Coordinates of C-alpha atoms in Angstrom, one line a residue:
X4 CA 40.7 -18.3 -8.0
X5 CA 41.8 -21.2 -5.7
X6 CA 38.8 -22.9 -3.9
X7 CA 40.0 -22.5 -0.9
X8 CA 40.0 -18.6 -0.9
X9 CA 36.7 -18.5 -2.3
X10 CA 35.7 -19.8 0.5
X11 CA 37.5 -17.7 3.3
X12 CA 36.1 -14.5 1.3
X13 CA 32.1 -16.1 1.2
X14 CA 32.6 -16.9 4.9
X15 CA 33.8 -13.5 5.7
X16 CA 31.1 -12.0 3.5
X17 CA 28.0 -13.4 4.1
X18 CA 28.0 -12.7 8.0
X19 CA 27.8 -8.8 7.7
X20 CA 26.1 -8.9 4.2
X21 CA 23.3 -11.3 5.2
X22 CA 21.2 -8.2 5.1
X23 CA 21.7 -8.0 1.4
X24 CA 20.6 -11.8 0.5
X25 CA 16.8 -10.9 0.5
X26 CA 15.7 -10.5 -3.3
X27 CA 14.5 -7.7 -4.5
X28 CA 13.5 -6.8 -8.1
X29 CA 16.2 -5.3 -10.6
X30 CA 16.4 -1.6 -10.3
X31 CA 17.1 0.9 -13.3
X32 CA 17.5 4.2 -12.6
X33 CA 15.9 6.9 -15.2
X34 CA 18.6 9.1 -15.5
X35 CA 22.2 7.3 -15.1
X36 CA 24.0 10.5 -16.3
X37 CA 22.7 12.0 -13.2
X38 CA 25.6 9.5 -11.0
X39 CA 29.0 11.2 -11.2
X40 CA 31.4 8.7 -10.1
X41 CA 34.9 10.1 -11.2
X42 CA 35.1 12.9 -9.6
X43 CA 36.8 11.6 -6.8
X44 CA 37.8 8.1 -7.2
X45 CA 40.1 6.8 -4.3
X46 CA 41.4 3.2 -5.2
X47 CA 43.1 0.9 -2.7
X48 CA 46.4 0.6 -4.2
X49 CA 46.3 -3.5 -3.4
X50 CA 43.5 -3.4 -5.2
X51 CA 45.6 -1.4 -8.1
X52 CA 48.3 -4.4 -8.3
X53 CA 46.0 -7.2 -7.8
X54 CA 43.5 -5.7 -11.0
X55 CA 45.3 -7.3 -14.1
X56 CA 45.2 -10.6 -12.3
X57 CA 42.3 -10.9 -10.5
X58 CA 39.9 -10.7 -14.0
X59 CA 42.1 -13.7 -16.0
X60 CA 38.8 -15.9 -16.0
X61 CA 36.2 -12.9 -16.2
X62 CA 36.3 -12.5 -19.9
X63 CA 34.2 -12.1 -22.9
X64 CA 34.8 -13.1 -26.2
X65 CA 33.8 -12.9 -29.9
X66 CA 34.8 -15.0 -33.3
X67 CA 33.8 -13.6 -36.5
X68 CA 35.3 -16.2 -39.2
X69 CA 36.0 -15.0 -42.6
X70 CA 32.7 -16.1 -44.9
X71 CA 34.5 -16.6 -47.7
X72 CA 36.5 -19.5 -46.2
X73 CA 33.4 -20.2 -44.2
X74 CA 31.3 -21.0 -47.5
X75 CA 34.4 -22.3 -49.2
X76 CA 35.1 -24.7 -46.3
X77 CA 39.3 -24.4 -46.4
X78 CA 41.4 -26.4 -44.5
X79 CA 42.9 -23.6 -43.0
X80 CA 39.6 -21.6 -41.9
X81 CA 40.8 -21.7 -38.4
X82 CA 43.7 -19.4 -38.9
X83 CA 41.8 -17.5 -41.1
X84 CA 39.7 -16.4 -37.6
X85 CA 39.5 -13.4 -36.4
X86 CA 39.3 -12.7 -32.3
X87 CA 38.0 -10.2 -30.6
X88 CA 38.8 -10.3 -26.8
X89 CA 37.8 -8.1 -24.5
X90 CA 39.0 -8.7 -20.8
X91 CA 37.5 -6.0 -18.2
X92 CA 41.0 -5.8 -16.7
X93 CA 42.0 -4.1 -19.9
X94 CA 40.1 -1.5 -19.3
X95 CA 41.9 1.7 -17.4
X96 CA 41.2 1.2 -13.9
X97 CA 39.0 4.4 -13.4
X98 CA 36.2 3.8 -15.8
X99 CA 36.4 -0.3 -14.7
X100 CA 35.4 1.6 -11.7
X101 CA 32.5 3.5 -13.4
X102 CA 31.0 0.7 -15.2
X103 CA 31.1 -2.3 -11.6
X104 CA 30.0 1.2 -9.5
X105 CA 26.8 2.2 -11.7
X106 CA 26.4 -1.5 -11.5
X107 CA 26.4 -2.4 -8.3
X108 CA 23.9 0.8 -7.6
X109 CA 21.1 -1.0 -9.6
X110 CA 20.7 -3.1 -6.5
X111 CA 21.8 -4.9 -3.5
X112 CA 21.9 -8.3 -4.8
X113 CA 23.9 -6.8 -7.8
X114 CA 26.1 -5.3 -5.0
X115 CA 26.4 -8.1 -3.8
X116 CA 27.3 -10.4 -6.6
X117 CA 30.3 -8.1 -7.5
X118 CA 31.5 -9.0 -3.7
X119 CA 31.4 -12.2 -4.3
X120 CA 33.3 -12.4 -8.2
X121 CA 37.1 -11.9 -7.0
X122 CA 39.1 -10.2 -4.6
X123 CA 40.0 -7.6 -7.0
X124 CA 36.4 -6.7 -7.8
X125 CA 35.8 -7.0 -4.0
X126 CA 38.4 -4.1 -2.7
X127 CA 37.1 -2.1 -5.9
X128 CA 33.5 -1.9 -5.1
X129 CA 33.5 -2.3 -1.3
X130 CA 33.4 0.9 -0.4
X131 CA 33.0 2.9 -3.9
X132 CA 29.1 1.6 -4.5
X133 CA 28.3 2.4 -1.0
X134 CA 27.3 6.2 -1.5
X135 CA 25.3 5.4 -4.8
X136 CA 23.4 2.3 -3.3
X137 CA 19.6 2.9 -2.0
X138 CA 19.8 0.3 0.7
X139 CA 16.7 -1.1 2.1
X140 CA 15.7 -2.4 4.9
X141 CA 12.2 -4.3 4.5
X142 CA 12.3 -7.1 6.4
X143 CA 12.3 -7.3 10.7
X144 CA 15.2 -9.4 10.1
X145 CA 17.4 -7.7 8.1
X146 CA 18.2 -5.0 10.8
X147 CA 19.9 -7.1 13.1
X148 CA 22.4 -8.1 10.6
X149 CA 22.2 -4.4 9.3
X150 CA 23.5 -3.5 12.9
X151 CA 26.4 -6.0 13.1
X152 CA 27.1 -4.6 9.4
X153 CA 27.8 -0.9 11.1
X154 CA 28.7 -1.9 13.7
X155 CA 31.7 -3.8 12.1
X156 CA 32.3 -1.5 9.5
X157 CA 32.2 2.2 10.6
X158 CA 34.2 3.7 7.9
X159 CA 31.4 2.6 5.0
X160 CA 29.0 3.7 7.3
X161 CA 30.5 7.2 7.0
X162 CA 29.5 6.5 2.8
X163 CA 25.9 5.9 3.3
X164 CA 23.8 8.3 1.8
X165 CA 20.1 6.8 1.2
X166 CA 18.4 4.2 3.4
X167 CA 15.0 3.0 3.7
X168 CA 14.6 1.4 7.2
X169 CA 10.7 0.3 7.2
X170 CA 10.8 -3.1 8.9
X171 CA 7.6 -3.4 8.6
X172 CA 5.6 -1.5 6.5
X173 CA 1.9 -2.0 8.2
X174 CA 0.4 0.5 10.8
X175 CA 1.6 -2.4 13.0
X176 CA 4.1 -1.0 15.8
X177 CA 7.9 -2.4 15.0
X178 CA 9.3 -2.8 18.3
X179 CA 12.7 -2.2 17.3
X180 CA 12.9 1.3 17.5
X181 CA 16.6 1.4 19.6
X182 CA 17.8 -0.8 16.4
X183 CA 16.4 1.2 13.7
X184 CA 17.8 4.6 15.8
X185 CA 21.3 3.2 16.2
X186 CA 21.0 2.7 12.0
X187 CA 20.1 6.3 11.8
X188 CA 22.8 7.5 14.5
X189 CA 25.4 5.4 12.8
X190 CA 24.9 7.2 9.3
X191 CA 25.6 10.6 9.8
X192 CA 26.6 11.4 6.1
X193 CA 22.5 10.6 5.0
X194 CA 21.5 12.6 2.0
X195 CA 17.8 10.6 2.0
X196 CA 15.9 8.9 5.3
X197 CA 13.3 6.9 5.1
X198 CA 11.6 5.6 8.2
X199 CA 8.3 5.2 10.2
X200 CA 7.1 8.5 12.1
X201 CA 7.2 6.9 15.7
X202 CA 11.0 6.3 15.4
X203 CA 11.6 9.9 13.9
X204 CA 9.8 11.5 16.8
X205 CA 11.9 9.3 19.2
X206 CA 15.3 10.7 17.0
X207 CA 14.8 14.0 17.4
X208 CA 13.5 14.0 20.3
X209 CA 17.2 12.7 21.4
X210 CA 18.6 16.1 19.6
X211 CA 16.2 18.9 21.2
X212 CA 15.4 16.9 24.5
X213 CA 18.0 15.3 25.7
X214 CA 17.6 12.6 28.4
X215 CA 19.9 10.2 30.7
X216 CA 17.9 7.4 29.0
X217 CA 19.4 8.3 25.8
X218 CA 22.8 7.8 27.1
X219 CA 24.2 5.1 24.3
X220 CA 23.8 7.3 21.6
X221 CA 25.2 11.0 20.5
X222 CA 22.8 13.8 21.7
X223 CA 24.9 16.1 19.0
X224 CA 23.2 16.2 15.4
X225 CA 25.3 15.5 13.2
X226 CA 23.1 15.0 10.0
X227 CA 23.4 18.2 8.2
X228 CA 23.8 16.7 4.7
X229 CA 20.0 15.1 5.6
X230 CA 17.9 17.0 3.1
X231 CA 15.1 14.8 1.7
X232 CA 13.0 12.8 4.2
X233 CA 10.4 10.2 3.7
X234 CA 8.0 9.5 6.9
X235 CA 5.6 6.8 7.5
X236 CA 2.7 8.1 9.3
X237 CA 2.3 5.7 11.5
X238 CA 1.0 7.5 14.9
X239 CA 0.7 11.3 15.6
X240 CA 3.9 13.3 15.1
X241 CA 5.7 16.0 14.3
X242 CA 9.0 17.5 15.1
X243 CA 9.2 19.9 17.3
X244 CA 10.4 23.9 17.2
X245 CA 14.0 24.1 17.1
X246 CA 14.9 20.9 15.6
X247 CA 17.8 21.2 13.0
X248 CA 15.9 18.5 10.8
X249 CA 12.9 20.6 10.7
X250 CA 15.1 23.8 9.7
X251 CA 16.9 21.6 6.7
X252 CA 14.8 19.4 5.2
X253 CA 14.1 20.3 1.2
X254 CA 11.6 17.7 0.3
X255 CA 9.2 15.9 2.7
X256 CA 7.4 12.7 1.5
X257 CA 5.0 11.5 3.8
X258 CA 3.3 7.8 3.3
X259 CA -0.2 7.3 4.6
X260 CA -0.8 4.3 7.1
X261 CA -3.3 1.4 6.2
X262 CA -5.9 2.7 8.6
X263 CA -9.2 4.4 7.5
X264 CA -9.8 5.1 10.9
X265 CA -7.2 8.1 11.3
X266 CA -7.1 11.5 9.3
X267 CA -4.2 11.8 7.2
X268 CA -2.3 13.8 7.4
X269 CA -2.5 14.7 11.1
X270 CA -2.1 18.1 11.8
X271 CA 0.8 17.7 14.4
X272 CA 3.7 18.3 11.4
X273 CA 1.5 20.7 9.4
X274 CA 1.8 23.6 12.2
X275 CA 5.2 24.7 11.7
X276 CA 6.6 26.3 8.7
X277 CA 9.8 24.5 7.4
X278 CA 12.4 27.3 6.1
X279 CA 13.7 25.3 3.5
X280 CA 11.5 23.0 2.4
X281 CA 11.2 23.0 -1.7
X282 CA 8.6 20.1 -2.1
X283 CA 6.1 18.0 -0.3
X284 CA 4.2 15.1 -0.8
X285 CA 2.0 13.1 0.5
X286 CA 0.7 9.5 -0.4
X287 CA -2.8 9.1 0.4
X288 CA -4.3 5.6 1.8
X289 CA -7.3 4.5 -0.2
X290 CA -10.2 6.0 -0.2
X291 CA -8.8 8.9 2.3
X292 CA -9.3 12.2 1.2
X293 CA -6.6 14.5 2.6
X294 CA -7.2 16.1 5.9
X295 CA -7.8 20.1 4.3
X296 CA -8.9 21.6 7.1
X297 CA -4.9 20.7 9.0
X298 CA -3.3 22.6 6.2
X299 CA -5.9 25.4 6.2
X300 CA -5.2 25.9 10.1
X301 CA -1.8 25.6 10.2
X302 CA 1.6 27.3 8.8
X303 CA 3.0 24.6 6.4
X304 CA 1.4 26.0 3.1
X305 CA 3.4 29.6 4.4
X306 CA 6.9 27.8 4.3
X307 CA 8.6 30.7 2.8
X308 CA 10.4 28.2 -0.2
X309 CA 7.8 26.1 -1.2
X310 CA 6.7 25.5 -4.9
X311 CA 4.5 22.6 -5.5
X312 CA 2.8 20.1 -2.9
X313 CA 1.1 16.7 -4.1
X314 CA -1.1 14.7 -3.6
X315 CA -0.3 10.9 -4.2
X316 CA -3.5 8.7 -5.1
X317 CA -4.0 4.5 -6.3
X318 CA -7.6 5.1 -6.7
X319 CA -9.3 5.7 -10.3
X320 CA -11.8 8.5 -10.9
X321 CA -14.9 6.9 -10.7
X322 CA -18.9 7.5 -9.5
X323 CA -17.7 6.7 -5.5
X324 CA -14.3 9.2 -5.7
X325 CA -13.5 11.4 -2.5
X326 CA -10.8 13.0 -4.8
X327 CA -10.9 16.5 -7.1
X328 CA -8.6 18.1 -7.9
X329 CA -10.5 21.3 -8.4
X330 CA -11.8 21.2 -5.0
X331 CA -7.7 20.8 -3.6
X332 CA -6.8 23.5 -6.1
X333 CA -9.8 25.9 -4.7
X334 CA -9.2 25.1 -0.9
X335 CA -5.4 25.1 -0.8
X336 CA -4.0 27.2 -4.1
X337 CA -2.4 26.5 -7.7
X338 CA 0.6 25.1 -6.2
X339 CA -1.3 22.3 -5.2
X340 CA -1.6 18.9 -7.2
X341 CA -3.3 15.4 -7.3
X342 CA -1.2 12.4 -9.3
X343 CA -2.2 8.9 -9.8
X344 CA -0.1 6.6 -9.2
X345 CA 0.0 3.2 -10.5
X346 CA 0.1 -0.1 -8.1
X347 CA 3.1 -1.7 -9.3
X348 CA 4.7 1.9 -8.8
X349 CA 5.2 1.0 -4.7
X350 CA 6.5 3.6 -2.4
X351 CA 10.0 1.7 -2.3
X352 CA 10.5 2.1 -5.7
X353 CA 9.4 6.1 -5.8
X354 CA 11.8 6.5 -3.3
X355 CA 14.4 4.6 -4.5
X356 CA 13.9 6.5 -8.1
X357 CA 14.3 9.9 -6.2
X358 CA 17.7 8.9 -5.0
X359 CA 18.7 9.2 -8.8
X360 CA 16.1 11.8 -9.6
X361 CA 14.4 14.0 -7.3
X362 CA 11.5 15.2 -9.8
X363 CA 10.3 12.0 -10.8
X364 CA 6.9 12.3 -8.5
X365 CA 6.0 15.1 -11.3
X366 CA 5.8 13.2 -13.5
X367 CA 3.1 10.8 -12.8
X368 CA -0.1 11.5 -14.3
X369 CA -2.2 13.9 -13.1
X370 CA -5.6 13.2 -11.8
X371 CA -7.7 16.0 -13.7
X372 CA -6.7 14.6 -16.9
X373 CA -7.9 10.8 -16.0
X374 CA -11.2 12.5 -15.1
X375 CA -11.9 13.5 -18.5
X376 CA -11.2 10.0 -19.6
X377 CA -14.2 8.8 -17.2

């Protein structure tokens, strides 16, 4: 590729991709098989002409020489070698496809490495990655280039399914909330949603209240594919009777904030039954024990599809535990369970790992059998 067009595609890139540039560690999904991508593969047809050219220098290759005229040392070794080539732009165009889309899934700097390695590779993955990719948001500012990203491109906004918008993941008020709503608004195809509890209050507030302030965005939900939610419980919440989120959801995560001060969870979200809810979580802070008594009072162990609740713990079974997970099973029933989780294991990466694989909270290790080991 000519220098100069490198260029013109980095400084058309980078501008709506900045949010991309942060580094995050290399992520591997558990079950790959899970991502079907062939099903319905829509290639741009310049992208079709342009693909035997565009991979010329993107090539690997491999000499074996003969041995015996390596050992003998002939003159004419050298025509003696055998080459194996293998250009990706050999490949048919389909499972190319496959292999840069499972790719560019691992991550967003993988993502956005394949933007950057040709034009062909570029009109390939642009859009085809997008529904795959668990982006993140981690970082205050990351969102506003997030924003100019949708705002530019609202076709691939259309393809997002999974995105983690925590700008800040302390019980420390964001005070972005109309930028991380517009994100949300903007996405209306979201399979998985996390966020922090004071903006998902404000967001459906704006679909079963309505107001004049609410004028620049939709007051019409349009998120019905929205089925597993993560929440970051970082002020009193819950969403209220009649919401459309609250009557969809199948699997509600819900993180713990930093503070010892406050009960977790609050009882606010634990009054309502949810009518399709499959699975819930909940990560406790350390040394928190889990708030019983809301559950006991309220109608969220009665949601009528509900198999299994956990409990999500970093701290060891020790002399000083708050945790059983006898007394959990007693108090709230055999559908109940406490895990350990590990502290590498952080909630970005459990959530990113159940946009590939929605049971992989079950299996951590249960607390009950690290008790016997102390």
């Amino acid at each position: 590729m000519e220098v100069p067009i490198l260029t013109t595609l980095l400084e058309s890139i980078f501008p709506f991709y900045s949010f991309l540039r942060d580094g995050f560690p290399a992520y591997r999904p558990t079950n790959d098989l899970s991502l079907t991508l062939v099903d319905d593969i829509n290639v741009p047809k310049d992208a079709q002409s342009e693909w035997t050219d565009g991979f010329d220098n993107v090539t690997s290759g491999l000499t074996v020489r003969n041995a015996q005229a390596k050992k003998m040392g002939s003159a004419d070794s050298d025509s003696r070698k055998i080459s194996l080539s293998f250009r990706l732009c050999d490949l048919p165009i389909e499972v190319a496809l496959n292999i840069l889309c499972i790719a560019g899934s691992q991550s967003q700097s993988t993502y956005l490495s394949l933007l950057l390695t040709c034009r062909a590779t570029y009109k390939l993955v642009r859009d085809e990655c997008i529904p795959f990719l668990p982006i993140r948001i981690t970082r205050k500012n990351q969102v506003p280039p997030f924003v100019m990203w949708l705002q530019k491109n609202p076709t691939l906004a259309l393809r997002v399914k999974h995105i983690w918008l925590l700008p800040n993941t302390s019980s420390a008020h964001f005070r972005g909330d109309a930028a991380v709503l517009f994100c949300i608004n903007c996405c209306p195809n979201l399979i998985s949603l996390a966020c922090g509890a004071r903006e998902l209050r404000s967001w459906d507030d704006m679909h079963t209240s309505p107001g004049p302030h609410q004028a620049p965005f939709t007051c019409v939900f349009q998120h019905r594919f929205l089925k597993h939610l993560t929440v970051m419980e970082d002020c009193i919440w819950s969403l209220r009777q009649g919401s459309q989120l609250l009557d969809q959801i199948e699997t509600l995560h819900i993180i713990g904030c930093r503070s010892s001060q406050v009960q977790f969870p609050c009882s606010a979200p634990l009054q309502s039954r949810y009518p399709n809810l499959i699975e819930a979580s909940f990560s406790l802070p350390n040394g928190v024990a889990p708030n019983t008594e809301a559950f006991l009072s309220g109608h969220f162990m009665q949601s009528p599809k509900m198999k299994k609740v956990a409990f999500i713990t970093r701290n060891k079974p020790g002399p000083s535990s708050v945790l059983s997970s006898s007394t959990l099973t007693s108090l709230l029933g055999p559908r109940c369970l406490l895990l350990y989780r590990q502290k590498r294991w952080t909630e970005m990466k459990m959530w990113q790992e159940r946009s590939v694989d929605m049971g992989c909270i079950w299996k951590m290790q249960r607390y009950d059998a690290m008790q016997l080991r102390f």
